[in-house]
Coordinates of C-alpha atoms and ligand atoms in Angstrom, one line a residue:
M1 CA 0.0 0.0 0.0
R2 CA 1.4 3.4 -1.0
S3 CA -1.1 5.6 0.8
Y4 CA -3.3 5.6 3.9
T5 CA -6.2 7.8 5.1
L6 CA -6.6 8.2 8.8
T7 CA -9.2 9.7 11.1
A8 CA -7.7 11.7 14.0
P9 CA -10.3 12.4 16.8
A10 CA -10.1 15.4 19.2
K11 CA -10.2 15.0 23.0
I12 CA -11.8 16.8 25.9
N13 CA -10.6 16.7 29.5
L14 CA -13.3 15.4 31.9
Y15 CA -10.8 16.1 34.7
L16 CA -7.5 18.1 34.9
E17 CA -5.7 18.6 38.2
I18 CA -2.3 20.3 38.4
I19 CA -0.4 18.7 41.2
G20 CA 3.1 20.2 41.1
D21 CA 6.2 21.1 39.2
R22 CA 8.5 18.7 37.4
P23 CA 12.3 19.0 37.0
D24 CA 11.8 19.2 33.2
G25 CA 9.8 22.4 33.5
Y26 CA 6.5 20.8 32.9
H27 CA 3.7 20.1 35.4
E28 CA 2.8 16.9 37.2
L29 CA -0.8 16.3 36.2
A30 CA -3.7 14.0 37.0
M31 CA -6.2 14.0 34.1
I32 CA -9.0 12.1 32.6
M33 CA -8.8 12.3 28.8
Q34 CA -11.8 11.5 26.6
S35 CA -11.9 11.1 22.8
I36 CA -14.8 12.7 20.9
G37 CA -16.3 12.2 17.4
L38 CA -15.1 15.5 16.0
A39 CA -12.0 14.6 13.9
D40 CA -9.5 15.6 11.3
Q41 CA -8.7 13.5 8.2
I42 CA -5.1 12.9 7.3
E43 CA -3.8 11.4 4.0
I44 CA -0.3 9.9 4.0
E45 CA 1.3 8.9 0.7
A46 CA 4.7 7.7 -0.3
N47 CA 6.4 10.2 -2.8
D48 CA 9.8 8.8 -3.9
V49 CA 11.6 12.1 -3.5
Q50 CA 13.1 11.7 0.0
L51 CA 11.2 14.7 1.3
I52 CA 8.5 15.3 3.8
R53 CA 5.8 17.5 2.2
F54 CA 2.9 18.8 4.1
R55 CA -0.2 20.7 3.0
C56 CA -3.5 21.7 4.8
D57 CA -6.8 23.0 3.5
S58 CA -7.1 25.4 6.5
K59 CA -5.3 28.8 6.4
E60 CA -5.2 28.8 10.2
V61 CA -2.7 25.9 10.3
P62 CA 0.9 26.8 9.8
V63 CA 2.5 24.3 7.4
D64 CA 6.1 25.0 8.4
R65 CA 8.5 22.9 10.4
S66 CA 7.0 24.1 13.7
N67 CA 3.8 22.2 13.0
L68 CA 3.4 19.0 15.1
V69 CA 2.5 17.1 11.9
Y70 CA 5.9 18.0 10.4
R71 CA 7.7 17.2 13.7
A72 CA 6.1 13.8 13.9
A73 CA 7.2 12.9 10.4
D74 CA 10.7 14.3 11.1
L75 CA 10.9 12.2 14.2
M76 CA 10.1 9.0 12.2
V77 CA 12.8 10.0 9.7
Q78 CA 15.3 10.4 12.5
E79 CA 14.3 7.2 14.3
F80 CA 14.1 5.0 11.2
P81 CA 16.6 6.4 8.6
D82 CA 16.9 3.0 6.8
S83 CA 13.1 2.8 6.2
F84 CA 13.1 6.4 5.0
A85 CA 15.9 5.5 2.5
T86 CA 14.0 2.4 1.4
Y87 CA 10.5 3.7 1.1
G88 CA 11.2 7.4 0.2
G89 CA 9.6 10.5 1.5
V90 CA 6.0 11.2 2.5
D91 CA 3.3 13.6 1.3
I92 CA 0.9 14.5 4.1
T93 CA -2.5 16.2 3.5
L94 CA -4.5 17.5 6.5
H95 CA -8.2 18.2 6.2
K96 CA -8.8 20.3 9.3
H97 CA -12.1 20.1 11.2
I98 CA -11.0 20.4 14.8
P99 CA -10.7 24.1 15.9
V100 CA -7.0 25.1 16.4
A101 CA -5.6 26.3 19.8
A102 CA -8.8 25.2 21.4
G103 CA -7.8 22.8 24.2
L104 CA -9.0 19.9 22.0
A105 CA -5.6 18.4 21.2
G106 CA -6.1 19.1 17.5
G107 CA -2.4 19.3 16.6
S108 CA -1.6 16.4 18.9
T109 CA -4.1 14.0 17.3
D110 CA -2.8 15.0 13.8
A111 CA 0.8 14.2 15.0
A112 CA -0.5 10.8 16.4
A113 CA -2.1 10.0 13.0
V114 CA 1.2 10.8 11.2
L115 CA 3.1 8.3 13.5
V116 CA 0.5 5.6 12.9
G117 CA 0.4 6.3 9.1
I118 CA 4.2 6.2 8.6
D119 CA 4.4 3.1 10.8
L120 CA 2.0 1.5 8.2
L121 CA 3.6 3.0 5.1
W122 CA 7.1 1.8 6.2
K123 CA 5.8 -1.6 7.5
L124 CA 7.5 -1.0 10.8
G125 CA 5.0 -3.0 12.9
L126 CA 5.4 -0.8 15.9
T127 CA 3.4 -1.7 19.0
K128 CA 0.9 0.7 20.6
L129 CA 3.4 1.2 23.5
E130 CA 6.3 1.9 21.0
L131 CA 4.1 4.4 19.2
E132 CA 3.2 6.1 22.6
E133 CA 6.9 6.3 23.5
L134 CA 7.7 8.0 20.3
A135 CA 4.7 10.3 20.7
A136 CA 5.9 11.4 24.2
K137 CA 9.0 12.8 22.6
I138 CA 7.1 15.5 20.7
G139 CA 4.1 16.4 23.0
S140 CA 2.4 15.5 26.3
D141 CA -1.1 14.7 24.8
I142 CA 0.1 12.8 21.8
P143 CA 0.5 9.3 23.5
F144 CA -3.2 9.5 24.6
C145 CA -4.3 10.4 21.0
I146 CA -2.8 7.2 19.6
G147 CA -5.2 4.8 21.3
G148 CA -7.8 7.4 22.5
G149 CA -11.0 6.4 24.2
T150 CA -11.1 7.2 27.9
A151 CA -8.0 7.2 30.0
I152 CA -6.4 8.4 33.2
A153 CA -3.3 10.4 32.3
T154 CA -0.6 11.2 34.8
G155 CA 3.0 12.4 34.8
R156 CA 3.3 15.0 32.0
G157 CA 0.1 13.4 30.6
E158 CA 1.9 10.5 28.9
I159 CA 1.4 7.8 31.6
L160 CA -1.9 6.2 30.6
S161 CA -4.4 3.9 32.3
P162 CA -7.3 3.1 29.9
L163 CA -10.8 3.1 31.4
L164 CA -14.0 1.7 30.0
G165 CA -15.8 4.9 29.0
L166 CA -19.3 6.2 29.1
H167 CA -21.7 4.9 26.4
N168 CA -24.3 7.0 24.6
T169 CA -23.1 10.3 26.0
Y170 CA -23.0 13.4 23.8
I171 CA -21.5 16.9 24.1
V172 CA -22.2 20.3 22.7
L173 CA -18.9 22.0 22.0
A174 CA -18.6 25.8 21.9
K175 CA -15.7 27.8 20.7
Y176 CA -15.3 31.4 19.5
R177 CA -13.4 31.3 16.2
S178 CA -11.3 34.4 16.9
L179 CA -10.4 33.3 20.5
E180 CA -7.2 31.3 21.0
V181 CA -5.5 30.5 24.3
S182 CA -1.8 29.6 24.5
T183 CA -1.3 26.5 26.5
P184 CA 2.2 27.6 27.8
W185 CA 0.6 30.9 28.9
A186 CA -2.1 29.1 30.8
Y187 CA 0.3 26.8 32.7
K188 CA 2.8 29.7 33.3
T189 CA 0.1 31.9 34.7
Y190 CA -1.2 29.0 36.9
R191 CA 2.3 28.5 38.2
S192 CA 2.7 32.2 39.0
L193 CA -0.6 32.3 40.9
Y194 CA -0.8 28.9 42.6
S195 CA 2.7 27.4 42.9
D196 CA 2.4 27.9 46.7
S197 CA -0.2 25.1 46.7
Y198 CA 2.0 22.7 44.7
V199 CA 2.9 19.3 46.2
T200 CA 6.7 19.2 46.3
D201 CA 7.9 15.9 47.8
K202 CA 8.1 12.9 45.6
E203 CA 5.9 10.6 47.7
S204 CA 3.1 13.1 48.0
L205 CA 3.3 13.7 44.3
S206 CA 2.8 10.1 43.4
A207 CA 0.1 9.7 46.1
R208 CA -1.9 12.5 44.6
A209 CA -1.5 11.1 41.1
N210 CA -2.6 7.7 42.3
A211 CA -5.6 9.1 44.2
V212 CA -7.3 9.9 40.9
H213 CA -7.5 6.2 40.1
S214 CA -9.7 5.6 43.1
G215 CA -11.4 9.0 42.8
E216 CA -15.2 9.6 42.5
I217 CA -15.2 10.5 38.9
V218 CA -13.4 7.3 37.9
K219 CA -16.0 5.4 39.9
A220 CA -18.8 7.3 38.2
I221 CA -17.3 6.5 34.8
S222 CA -17.1 2.8 35.6
H223 CA -20.7 2.8 36.9
Q224 CA -21.8 4.4 33.6
N225 CA -23.3 7.3 35.6
A226 CA -22.9 10.3 33.3
S227 CA -24.7 12.7 35.6
E228 CA -22.4 11.8 38.4
V229 CA -19.4 12.2 36.1
A230 CA -20.7 15.7 35.2
Q231 CA -20.9 16.6 38.9
K232 CA -17.3 15.6 39.5
M233 CA -15.7 17.2 36.4
H234 CA -12.9 19.6 37.2
N235 CA -10.3 21.7 35.4
D236 CA -7.7 23.7 37.4
L237 CA -6.9 25.8 34.3
E238 CA -10.3 27.4 34.5
K239 CA -8.9 29.4 37.4
V240 CA -6.6 31.3 35.1
V241 CA -8.5 31.2 31.8
L242 CA -12.0 32.3 32.9
P243 CA -10.9 35.6 34.6
E244 CA -8.8 36.5 31.6
Y245 CA -11.3 35.5 28.9
P246 CA -14.8 36.5 30.0
Q247 CA -16.3 35.0 26.8
V248 CA -15.3 31.6 28.0
L249 CA -17.1 32.2 31.3
Q250 CA -20.1 33.4 29.4
L251 CA -20.3 30.2 27.4
K252 CA -20.3 28.2 30.7
E253 CA -23.0 30.4 32.2
S254 CA -25.1 30.1 29.0
F255 CA -24.8 26.3 28.9
A256 CA -25.7 26.1 32.6
K257 CA -29.2 27.6 31.9
Y258 CA -30.2 24.5 29.9
D259 CA -31.0 21.0 31.0
I260 CA -27.5 19.6 30.6
L261 CA -25.6 17.2 32.9
G262 CA -22.7 19.6 33.4
T263 CA -20.3 22.0 31.7
M264 CA -16.5 22.5 31.7
M265 CA -13.7 24.1 29.8
S266 CA -11.5 21.6 27.9
G267 CA -7.7 21.6 28.5
S268 CA -6.3 25.1 28.5
G269 CA -9.4 26.3 26.6
P270 CA -11.0 28.3 25.2
S271 CA -13.5 25.6 24.1
V272 CA -16.3 24.7 26.5
F273 CA -18.4 21.6 26.4
A274 CA -21.8 20.6 27.9
L275 CA -22.3 16.9 28.7
C276 CA -25.7 15.6 27.6
D277 CA -27.4 12.3 28.0
S278 CA -28.8 12.1 24.4
K279 CA -28.2 13.3 20.9
D280 CA -31.6 15.0 20.8
K281 CA -30.9 16.9 24.0
A282 CA -27.5 18.0 22.7
E283 CA -29.1 19.3 19.4
E284 CA -31.7 21.1 21.4
V285 CA -29.1 22.8 23.6
K286 CA -27.1 23.7 20.5
L287 CA -30.2 25.5 19.1
H288 CA -30.7 27.4 22.3
M289 CA -27.1 28.5 22.4
R290 CA -27.3 29.6 18.7
N291 CA -30.4 31.7 19.6
E292 CA -28.9 33.1 22.7
I293 CA -25.5 34.0 21.1
P294 CA -26.2 34.7 17.4
S295 CA -22.6 35.8 16.8
D296 CA -21.0 34.3 13.6
D297 CA -17.8 34.0 15.6
L298 CA -19.3 31.2 17.7
E299 CA -18.8 27.7 16.4
L300 CA -21.0 25.0 17.9
F301 CA -20.7 21.2 17.4
V302 CA -22.7 18.2 18.6
T303 CA -20.6 15.1 18.9
Q304 CA -20.3 11.9 20.9
L305 CA -17.9 10.5 23.4
I306 CA -16.0 7.7 21.6
N307 CA -13.9 4.8 22.7
Y308 CA -11.1 4.9 20.1
G309 CA -8.2 7.1 18.9
I310 CA -6.5 7.0 15.5
Q311 CA -8.4 4.9 12.9
V312 CA -7.2 3.8 9.5
R313 CA -10.0 4.1 6.9
Ligands
C5P1 O1 3.7 18.9 25.7 P1 3.1 20.1 25.0 O2 4.0 20.7 24.0 O3 1.8 19.8 24.4 O4 2.8 21.1 26.1 C1 2.5 22.5 25.8 C2 2.8 23.4 27.0 O5 1.9 23.1 28.1 C3 4.2 23.2 27.5 O6 5.1 24.0 26.8 C4 4.0 23.6 29.0 O7 4.1 25.0 29.0 C5 2.6 23.2 29.3 N1 2.5 21.9 30.0 C6 2.9 21.8 31.3 N2 2.9 20.5 31.9 C7 2.4 19.5 31.3 C8 2.0 19.6 29.9 C9 2.0 20.8 29.3 O8 3.4 22.7 31.9 N3 2.3 18.3 31.9

């Protein structure tokens, strides 16, 4: 096979707790990651010219070497130079549907798809664990995006414990097109305001990370209790993003007026989701939101929680 088409789903965070600092400058986190049906499409094709070439149908996506897609392909070239020499270069085409800089891991899931696609193209036969280890070299959320579904993520976000996720649960996702939040800014601001509360000794750090495994939200997920999950959702980064971006707070407040299970900002924002127990309910809430906030700048999506990550089509 000389080409593959892959589907790369976005994620939301049902839970995001910042526990402390790490020696590598990142934060120790305890998260629950959840894949959703909103997805990008990626085509990967052998090109015989020993070059990585990348194009995208969205003007919002930079197609230079800083892009995670490019960095994922470059990592594969560095790690497997013999395969690169044997099979030649790769043309990558990205059809973008996931909003960028939105807290939905859009760039991370595209990078995960590139790792999976090149593994197939070069017949490397890498295991999921090997792909996750490669993924961790270029971004904290990318290992999760490989297998997706529902998972506890600790460490930088790369230590994964898969969970059996909620069935038949939908979300309405809201994002202002013109609003982007820088993830490094969100974490840096959090550190400057809240580092006094960081856990510092190694034992307490791992105790806090382990506590999420037996926490109430994990129990609610395993009991398929979506309304309990919604009650226990949490995101520490809301403490810095909501005061700085009143539009994000407004989205949460608007969602809260309707008959939803709960609402939360995803990742470092600015996208906000409302958890709903049926597709009809989610469509109804989307309509209410559209009437309440008629701005063209507001994007609204209805999608489902899903139990998979990168798919080959
Ligand atoms: O790993 P990734 O490049 O996706 O992370 C983006 C930014 O988010 C990092 O540069 C860092 O500022 C912040 N971050 C963090 N701790 C983590 C993950 C991300 O501080 N565990």
